[in-house]
Every structure is written in structure tokens, then in C-alpha cells.
């Protein structure tokens, strides 16, 4: 069975410092992995996706994630946090390549302090 | 494209009443998903359709919940009768050919 575990429920950083949101996945085969962001009272927006191409994936707003099969990890990073990055972030795995069905992690709340 | 459109954005209803949530997927997409988001359980997949046919409804919590997709451009999620524990944000999403889904803005349901 496929699953994702987000290792931190809450991360707090200062504006201008690096962001690291951790995610580990479990999958019986090469998965498709995603990061989605949800701003308060908004829908979910796709940040980036990994689909077995390059292991370092670049997304929107300066975010990127690296797929590490040996560590079963897909951590999200950003070199310098902005106040507008404050939101809920979800690591997501797709258990099937032909349905678009997603399994969500529990989410990590990112707080950015001035 | 207007994206996935959900209505209403907010719904407040009394316990025991019927509630119908509506979704218009992105034109041309062939898969549609209904998710529920709560503080306690996070985001849960309730049901998904492929080419208007329900494929997996194992996430539907009870018989009080039903979903239909009469055509490629419209889907409904109905709760009858509603209960306070159904209070949540319900998201509809659509995708094409197994690619990542695009989400609507959600419907915030409050059952009092």
C-alpha cells in the first residue's frame, strides 16, 4: 500500500531563511509524488510533481524537491522564505499512474516570521 | 479556463436536512474526485469517477452520502440526512489521463 508521512506538523522560519519540509513515502513501485500548497480559506494548488524523470524537481515560487529512492524521501525546500509562503503544505503520492487518485499526508503548517 | 467550479462556497444547514454540493470539472478532463477535509482526519478521498463512471467509492463514509456524475461536465455529492459530524470542507478535483488533479475552491459545510 502507498502512504506518505510528513515528519513535522508545524515548521516556523524567519523571513529570508531556508525552508525544509520533510516527507517520506511508502510505495511498492516507483510512485508519482507531489507537493500541494493550501493558503488559508483557499483551494489546493500544485507546487511541483515528480514522475520518474529528473530526481530534482523545480516548482513554482522558488520551491524545489528532491526524490531520493534510497531514503524514500521527497523533501520540499526553498532557499529563502517569504511572508507569502505561510500556508499548509501537503506531500502527496499517487498510487496509480492512470487514475490521478491521490493519497495526502497530514500536512505541515509553515509559519514565516518577520 | 475557469478551473474546477464548486458551488456553493459556503453552506449552513440544520441537522437532518439534505445537502447537495455541486462541481463542474475542467472541460476535457476525464476523472473527477471528491475529497473531504477536516482537522481530525485531514484530506480524505471520498469517491472518484473515470469517464463518468464511479470507480472507487470506498471512502464514502456512510449510506447517507451519495455521488453522481450524470455527464462529463457536472457532478453532485449529496448528504441525506446531514449530521453535525459532516461539517467539513469538501473539495472537488478533476484530471486528465492520470495527470495531477486540479482542485476547486471547496465548499465549507456547517451542519448545526
PDB file of C-alpha atoms in Angstrom:
ATOM      1  CA  UNK A   1       0.000   0.000   0.000  1.00  0.00           C
ATOM      2  CA  UNK A   2       1.102   3.545  -0.665  1.00  0.00           C
ATOM      3  CA  UNK A   3       1.334   6.187   2.037  1.00  0.00           C
ATOM      4  CA  UNK A   4       3.088   9.417   2.900  1.00  0.00           C
ATOM      5  CA  UNK A   5       4.345  10.699   6.225  1.00  0.00           C
ATOM      6  CA  UNK A   6       5.049  14.359   6.795  1.00  0.00           C
ATOM      7  CA  UNK A   7       7.511  14.437   9.633  1.00  0.00           C
ATOM      8  CA  UNK A   8       6.615  17.866  11.000  1.00  0.00           C
ATOM      9  CA  UNK A   9       3.125  19.141  11.644  1.00  0.00           C
ATOM     10  CA  UNK A  10       4.397  22.698  12.125  1.00  0.00           C
ATOM     11  CA  UNK A  11       7.531  24.489  10.904  1.00  0.00           C
ATOM     12  CA  UNK A  12       8.464  28.043  11.812  1.00  0.00           C
ATOM     13  CA  UNK A  13      11.170  30.030   9.994  1.00  0.00           C
ATOM     14  CA  UNK A  14      12.224  33.649   9.753  1.00  0.00           C
ATOM     15  CA  UNK A  15      11.746  35.553   6.542  1.00  0.00           C
ATOM     16  CA  UNK A  16      14.787  35.165   4.300  1.00  0.00           C
ATOM     17  CA  UNK A  17      15.955  31.881   5.834  1.00  0.00           C
ATOM     18  CA  UNK A  18      15.781  28.459   4.178  1.00  0.00           C
ATOM     19  CA  UNK A  19      12.681  26.274   4.293  1.00  0.00           C
ATOM     20  CA  UNK A  20      12.751  22.490   4.692  1.00  0.00           C
ATOM     21  CA  UNK A  21       9.524  20.489   4.836  1.00  0.00           C
ATOM     22  CA  UNK A  22      10.105  16.771   5.221  1.00  0.00           C
ATOM     23  CA  UNK A  23       8.196  13.940   3.605  1.00  0.00           C
ATOM     24  CA  UNK A  24       8.739  10.185   3.497  1.00  0.00           C
ATOM     25  CA  UNK A  25       6.731   7.892   1.290  1.00  0.00           C
ATOM     26  CA  UNK A  26       5.935   4.232   1.110  1.00  0.00           C
ATOM     27  CA  UNK A  27       5.282   2.629  -2.247  1.00  0.00           C
ATOM     28  CA  UNK A  28       5.627  -0.794  -3.743  1.00  0.00           C
ATOM     29  CA  UNK A  29       6.737   0.653  -7.061  1.00  0.00           C
ATOM     30  CA  UNK A  30       8.075   3.874  -8.469  1.00  0.00           C
ATOM     31  CA  UNK A  31       5.491   6.434  -7.393  1.00  0.00           C
ATOM     32  CA  UNK A  32       4.339   9.776  -8.630  1.00  0.00           C
ATOM     33  CA  UNK A  33       4.858  12.343  -5.888  1.00  0.00           C
ATOM     34  CA  UNK A  34       3.526  15.843  -5.496  1.00  0.00           C
ATOM     35  CA  UNK A  35       3.586  18.823  -3.203  1.00  0.00           C
ATOM     36  CA  UNK A  36       0.440  20.918  -2.916  1.00  0.00           C
ATOM     37  CA  UNK A  37       0.010  24.190  -1.031  1.00  0.00           C
ATOM     38  CA  UNK A  38      -3.135  25.492   0.611  1.00  0.00           C
ATOM     39  CA  UNK A  39      -3.379  29.101   1.700  1.00  0.00           C
ATOM     40  CA  UNK A  40      -5.959  29.976   4.377  1.00  0.00           C
ATOM     41  CA  UNK A  41      -9.521  29.514   3.145  1.00  0.00           C
ATOM     42  CA  UNK A  42      -8.282  28.652  -0.335  1.00  0.00           C
ATOM     43  CA  UNK A  43      -8.174  25.568  -2.503  1.00  0.00           C
ATOM     44  CA  UNK A  44      -5.139  23.385  -3.155  1.00  0.00           C
ATOM     45  CA  UNK A  45      -2.522  24.479  -5.648  1.00  0.00           C
ATOM     46  CA  UNK A  46       0.092  22.218  -7.189  1.00  0.00           C
ATOM     47  CA  UNK A  47       3.645  23.309  -6.314  1.00  0.00           C
ATOM     48  CA  UNK A  48       5.572  20.587  -8.130  1.00  0.00           C
ATOM     49  CA  UNK A  49       5.477  16.952  -9.165  1.00  0.00           C
ATOM     50  CA  UNK A  50       7.868  14.046  -9.617  1.00  0.00           C
ATOM     51  CA  UNK A  51       7.034  11.431 -12.236  1.00  0.00           C
ATOM     52  CA  UNK A  52      10.238   9.390 -12.650  1.00  0.00           C
ATOM     53  CA  UNK A  53      12.118  11.913 -14.721  1.00  0.00           C
ATOM     54  CA  UNK A  54      14.780  14.133 -13.089  1.00  0.00           C
ATOM     55  CA  UNK A  55      15.140  13.498  -9.370  1.00  0.00           C
ATOM     56  CA  UNK A  56      15.446  17.209  -8.585  1.00  0.00           C
ATOM     57  CA  UNK A  57      12.138  18.842  -9.365  1.00  0.00           C
ATOM     58  CA  UNK A  58      11.655  22.582  -9.586  1.00  0.00           C
ATOM     59  CA  UNK A  59       8.277  24.079  -8.864  1.00  0.00           C
ATOM     60  CA  UNK A  60       6.587  27.417  -8.629  1.00  0.00           C
ATOM     61  CA  UNK A  61       7.533  30.268  -6.298  1.00  0.00           C
ATOM     62  CA  UNK A  62      11.131  29.071  -5.934  1.00  0.00           C
ATOM     63  CA  UNK A  63      10.306  25.729  -4.327  1.00  0.00           C
ATOM     64  CA  UNK A  64      12.029  22.506  -5.274  1.00  0.00           C
ATOM     65  CA  UNK A  65      12.063  18.918  -4.081  1.00  0.00           C
ATOM     66  CA  UNK A  66      14.481  16.037  -4.459  1.00  0.00           C
ATOM     67  CA  UNK A  67      13.353  12.459  -4.922  1.00  0.00           C
ATOM     68  CA  UNK A  68      15.683  10.089  -3.024  1.00  0.00           C
ATOM     69  CA  UNK A  69      14.723   6.490  -3.597  1.00  0.00           C
ATOM     70  CA  UNK A  70      17.303   5.128  -1.151  1.00  0.00           C
ATOM     71  CA  UNK A  71      15.812   7.226   1.623  1.00  0.00           C
ATOM     72  CA  UNK A  72      12.198   7.058   0.356  1.00  0.00           C
ATOM     73  CA  UNK A  73      12.080  10.803   0.826  1.00  0.00           C
ATOM     74  CA  UNK A  74      10.721  13.760  -1.121  1.00  0.00           C
ATOM     75  CA  UNK A  75      11.590  16.805   0.966  1.00  0.00           C
ATOM     76  CA  UNK A  76      10.473  20.281  -0.097  1.00  0.00           C
ATOM     77  CA  UNK A  77      12.950  23.154   0.103  1.00  0.00           C
ATOM     78  CA  UNK A  78      13.232  26.824  -0.661  1.00  0.00           C
ATOM     79  CA  UNK A  79      16.409  28.893  -0.218  1.00  0.00           C
ATOM     80  CA  UNK A  80      14.722  31.988   1.204  1.00  0.00           C
ATOM     81  CA  UNK A  81      11.280  32.173   2.787  1.00  0.00           C
ATOM     82  CA  UNK A  82       8.839  34.966   2.039  1.00  0.00           C
ATOM     83  CA  UNK A  83       5.942  36.039   4.208  1.00  0.00           C
ATOM     84  CA  UNK A  84       3.590  34.927   1.435  1.00  0.00           C
ATOM     85  CA  UNK A  85       4.848  31.335   1.804  1.00  0.00           C
ATOM     86  CA  UNK A  86       2.938  30.942   5.072  1.00  0.00           C
ATOM     87  CA  UNK A  87       0.438  28.185   4.328  1.00  0.00           C
ATOM     88  CA  UNK A  88      -0.322  24.489   4.731  1.00  0.00           C
ATOM     89  CA  UNK A  89       1.790  22.146   2.604  1.00  0.00           C
ATOM     90  CA  UNK A  90       0.796  18.626   1.628  1.00  0.00           C
ATOM     91  CA  UNK A  91       3.024  15.850   0.381  1.00  0.00           C
ATOM     92  CA  UNK A  92       1.038  13.544  -1.858  1.00  0.00           C
ATOM     93  CA  UNK A  93       1.559  10.174  -3.521  1.00  0.00           C
ATOM     94  CA  UNK A  94      -0.358   8.779  -6.448  1.00  0.00           C
ATOM     95  CA  UNK A  95      -0.819   5.017  -6.086  1.00  0.00           C
ATOM     96  CA  UNK A  96      -1.660   4.569  -9.722  1.00  0.00           C
ATOM     97  CA  UNK A  97      -0.259   6.153 -12.818  1.00  0.00           C
ATOM     98  CA  UNK A  98      -3.501   6.114 -14.731  1.00  0.00           C
ATOM     99  CA  UNK A  99      -6.188   7.494 -12.470  1.00  0.00           C
ATOM    100  CA  UNK A 100      -4.939  10.682 -10.838  1.00  0.00           C
ATOM    101  CA  UNK A 101      -6.078   9.301  -7.459  1.00  0.00           C
ATOM    102  CA  UNK A 102      -4.034  10.888  -4.652  1.00  0.00           C
ATOM    103  CA  UNK A 103      -3.145   9.983  -1.087  1.00  0.00           C
ATOM    104  CA  UNK A 104      -2.402  13.004   1.081  1.00  0.00           C
ATOM    105  CA  UNK A 105      -0.068  13.405   4.004  1.00  0.00           C
ATOM    106  CA  UNK A 106      -1.364  15.089   7.134  1.00  0.00           C
ATOM    107  CA  UNK A 107       0.078  18.434   6.157  1.00  0.00           C
ATOM    108  CA  UNK A 108       2.737  20.793   7.512  1.00  0.00           C
ATOM    109  CA  UNK A 109       1.860  24.303   8.574  1.00  0.00           C
ATOM    110  CA  UNK A 110       4.601  26.734   7.604  1.00  0.00           C
ATOM    111  CA  UNK A 111       4.850  29.884   9.691  1.00  0.00           C
ATOM    112  CA  UNK A 112       7.094  32.692   8.435  1.00  0.00           C
ATOM    113  CA  UNK A 113       8.140  35.261  10.995  1.00  0.00           C
ATOM    114  CA  UNK A 114       9.204  38.773  10.027  1.00  0.00           C
TER     115      UNK A 114
ATOM    116  CA  UNK B   1     -10.203  28.028 -18.455  1.00  0.00           C
ATOM    117  CA  UNK B   2     -12.157  28.858 -15.306  1.00  0.00           C
ATOM    118  CA  UNK B   3     -10.801  25.850 -13.454  1.00  0.00           C
ATOM    119  CA  UNK B   4     -12.876  23.500 -11.327  1.00  0.00           C
ATOM    120  CA  UNK B   5     -16.000  25.285 -10.141  1.00  0.00           C
ATOM    121  CA  UNK B   6     -17.758  24.311  -6.952  1.00  0.00           C
ATOM    122  CA  UNK B   7     -21.000  25.605  -5.530  1.00  0.00           C
ATOM    123  CA  UNK B   8     -21.978  26.759  -3.093  1.00  0.00           C
ATOM    124  CA  UNK B   9     -18.804  28.102  -1.463  1.00  0.00           C
ATOM    125  CA  UNK B  10     -20.423  28.019   1.943  1.00  0.00           C
ATOM    126  CA  UNK B  11     -23.425  26.079   3.203  1.00  0.00           C
ATOM    127  CA  UNK B  12     -25.006  26.166   6.625  1.00  0.00           C
ATOM    128  CA  UNK B  13     -27.796  23.722   7.242  1.00  0.00           C
ATOM    129  CA  UNK B  14     -29.683  22.145  10.092  1.00  0.00           C
ATOM    130  CA  UNK B  15     -29.161  18.581  11.151  1.00  0.00           C
ATOM    131  CA  UNK B  16     -31.409  16.216   9.237  1.00  0.00           C
ATOM    132  CA  UNK B  17     -31.632  18.358   6.126  1.00  0.00           C
ATOM    133  CA  UNK B  18     -30.489  17.248   2.711  1.00  0.00           C
ATOM    134  CA  UNK B  19     -27.365  18.919   1.346  1.00  0.00           C
ATOM    135  CA  UNK B  20     -26.234  18.905  -2.279  1.00  0.00           C
ATOM    136  CA  UNK B  21     -22.782  20.032  -3.314  1.00  0.00           C
ATOM    137  CA  UNK B  22     -22.060  20.697  -6.954  1.00  0.00           C
ATOM    138  CA  UNK B  23     -18.973  20.529  -9.124  1.00  0.00           C
ATOM    139  CA  UNK B  24     -18.132  21.461 -12.685  1.00  0.00           C
ATOM    140  CA  UNK B  25     -14.800  19.923 -13.733  1.00  0.00           C
ATOM    141  CA  UNK B  26     -12.349  21.423 -16.177  1.00  0.00           C
ATOM    142  CA  UNK B  27     -13.571  20.882 -19.710  1.00  0.00           C
ATOM    143  CA  UNK B  28     -11.968  17.830 -21.300  1.00  0.00           C
ATOM    144  CA  UNK B  29     -10.887  16.204 -18.045  1.00  0.00           C
ATOM    145  CA  UNK B  30     -11.996  12.598 -17.708  1.00  0.00           C
ATOM    146  CA  UNK B  31     -11.522  11.941 -13.991  1.00  0.00           C
ATOM    147  CA  UNK B  32     -13.334  13.622 -11.116  1.00  0.00           C
ATOM    148  CA  UNK B  33     -12.651  13.324  -7.421  1.00  0.00           C
ATOM    149  CA  UNK B  34     -14.496  14.322  -4.234  1.00  0.00           C
ATOM    150  CA  UNK B  35     -12.361  14.924  -1.143  1.00  0.00           C
ATOM    151  CA  UNK B  36     -13.296  15.909   2.392  1.00  0.00           C
ATOM    152  CA  UNK B  37     -11.005  17.924   4.657  1.00  0.00           C
ATOM    153  CA  UNK B  38     -11.345  18.017   8.444  1.00  0.00           C
ATOM    154  CA  UNK B  39      -8.980  18.973  11.218  1.00  0.00           C
ATOM    155  CA  UNK B  40      -9.090  15.499  12.674  1.00  0.00           C
ATOM    156  CA  UNK B  41      -8.688  13.396   9.531  1.00  0.00           C
ATOM    157  CA  UNK B  42      -7.015  15.712   7.043  1.00  0.00           C
ATOM    158  CA  UNK B  43      -7.832  15.217   3.362  1.00  0.00           C
ATOM    159  CA  UNK B  44      -9.721  12.044   2.537  1.00  0.00           C
ATOM    160  CA  UNK B  45     -10.772  10.773  -0.860  1.00  0.00           C
ATOM    161  CA  UNK B  46     -14.481  10.019  -0.808  1.00  0.00           C
ATOM    162  CA  UNK B  47     -15.080   8.834  -4.360  1.00  0.00           C
ATOM    163  CA  UNK B  48     -13.706   9.203  -7.838  1.00  0.00           C
ATOM    164  CA  UNK B  49     -15.143   8.846 -11.305  1.00  0.00           C
ATOM    165  CA  UNK B  50     -13.446   7.961 -14.555  1.00  0.00           C
ATOM    166  CA  UNK B  51     -15.350   8.802 -17.735  1.00  0.00           C
ATOM    167  CA  UNK B  52     -18.451   9.498 -15.610  1.00  0.00           C
ATOM    168  CA  UNK B  53     -18.367   6.026 -14.018  1.00  0.00           C
ATOM    169  CA  UNK B  54     -17.747   5.630 -10.263  1.00  0.00           C
ATOM    170  CA  UNK B  55     -14.524   3.657  -9.875  1.00  0.00           C
ATOM    171  CA  UNK B  56     -13.816   3.698  -6.165  1.00  0.00           C
ATOM    172  CA  UNK B  57     -16.326   4.788  -3.536  1.00  0.00           C
ATOM    173  CA  UNK B  58     -14.634   3.051  -0.619  1.00  0.00           C
ATOM    174  CA  UNK B  59     -14.075   6.408   1.046  1.00  0.00           C
ATOM    175  CA  UNK B  60     -17.740   7.307   1.232  1.00  0.00           C
ATOM    176  CA  UNK B  61     -18.402   7.247   4.969  1.00  0.00           C
ATOM    177  CA  UNK B  62     -21.987   6.053   5.089  1.00  0.00           C
ATOM    178  CA  UNK B  63     -25.079   5.379   3.065  1.00  0.00           C
ATOM    179  CA  UNK B  64     -26.113   8.931   3.833  1.00  0.00           C
ATOM    180  CA  UNK B  65     -23.544  10.015   1.253  1.00  0.00           C
ATOM    181  CA  UNK B  66     -24.114   9.585  -2.455  1.00  0.00           C
ATOM    182  CA  UNK B  67     -22.413  10.994  -5.536  1.00  0.00           C
ATOM    183  CA  UNK B  68     -23.460  11.164  -9.148  1.00  0.00           C
ATOM    184  CA  UNK B  69     -21.912  12.243 -12.401  1.00  0.00           C
ATOM    185  CA  UNK B  70     -24.667  12.371 -15.000  1.00  0.00           C
ATOM    186  CA  UNK B  71     -22.381  13.828 -17.656  1.00  0.00           C
ATOM    187  CA  UNK B  72     -18.792  14.884 -18.210  1.00  0.00           C
ATOM    188  CA  UNK B  73     -19.385  18.445 -17.059  1.00  0.00           C
ATOM    189  CA  UNK B  74     -21.268  18.013 -13.787  1.00  0.00           C
ATOM    190  CA  UNK B  75     -21.169  16.063 -10.554  1.00  0.00           C
ATOM    191  CA  UNK B  76     -23.035  16.204  -7.264  1.00  0.00           C
ATOM    192  CA  UNK B  77     -22.308  14.994  -3.757  1.00  0.00           C
ATOM    193  CA  UNK B  78     -25.419  14.583  -1.654  1.00  0.00           C
ATOM    194  CA  UNK B  79     -25.750  14.050   2.077  1.00  0.00           C
ATOM    195  CA  UNK B  80     -29.149  12.949   3.346  1.00  0.00           C
ATOM    196  CA  UNK B  81     -29.790  13.332   6.223  1.00  0.00           C
ATOM    197  CA  UNK B  82     -26.935  15.609   7.266  1.00  0.00           C
ATOM    198  CA  UNK B  83     -25.327  15.406  10.707  1.00  0.00           C
ATOM    199  CA  UNK B  84     -23.050  17.824  12.607  1.00  0.00           C
ATOM    200  CA  UNK B  85     -20.081  15.477  12.118  1.00  0.00           C
ATOM    201  CA  UNK B  86     -20.394  16.022   8.371  1.00  0.00           C
ATOM    202  CA  UNK B  87     -19.173  19.584   8.866  1.00  0.00           C
ATOM    203  CA  UNK B  88     -16.020  19.925   6.759  1.00  0.00           C
ATOM    204  CA  UNK B  89     -14.614  21.451   3.604  1.00  0.00           C
ATOM    205  CA  UNK B  90     -15.481  19.384   0.564  1.00  0.00           C
ATOM    206  CA  UNK B  91     -13.199  19.638  -2.455  1.00  0.00           C
ATOM    207  CA  UNK B  92     -13.837  18.561  -5.986  1.00  0.00           C
ATOM    208  CA  UNK B  93     -10.908  17.938  -8.329  1.00  0.00           C
ATOM    209  CA  UNK B  94     -10.533  16.862 -11.933  1.00  0.00           C
ATOM    210  CA  UNK B  95      -7.722  15.453 -14.024  1.00  0.00           C
ATOM    211  CA  UNK B  96      -6.911  14.220 -17.496  1.00  0.00           C
ATOM    212  CA  UNK B  97      -5.312  10.903 -18.309  1.00  0.00           C
ATOM    213  CA  UNK B  98      -3.904  10.247 -14.842  1.00  0.00           C
ATOM    214  CA  UNK B  99      -2.098  13.558 -14.586  1.00  0.00           C
ATOM    215  CA  UNK B 100      -2.227  15.586 -11.390  1.00  0.00           C
ATOM    216  CA  UNK B 101      -5.683  16.773 -10.359  1.00  0.00           C
ATOM    217  CA  UNK B 102      -6.697  20.405 -10.269  1.00  0.00           C
ATOM    218  CA  UNK B 103      -8.779  21.398  -7.277  1.00  0.00           C
ATOM    219  CA  UNK B 104     -11.758  23.665  -6.872  1.00  0.00           C
ATOM    220  CA  UNK B 105     -12.019  26.255  -4.119  1.00  0.00           C
ATOM    221  CA  UNK B 106     -14.040  23.936  -1.927  1.00  0.00           C
ATOM    222  CA  UNK B 107     -17.412  24.086  -0.205  1.00  0.00           C
ATOM    223  CA  UNK B 108     -17.369  24.792   3.513  1.00  0.00           C
ATOM    224  CA  UNK B 109     -20.278  22.849   5.025  1.00  0.00           C
ATOM    225  CA  UNK B 110     -21.542  23.554   8.509  1.00  0.00           C
ATOM    226  CA  UNK B 111     -24.287  21.370   9.936  1.00  0.00           C
ATOM    227  CA  UNK B 112     -25.835  22.772  13.112  1.00  0.00           C
TER     228      UNK B 112
END
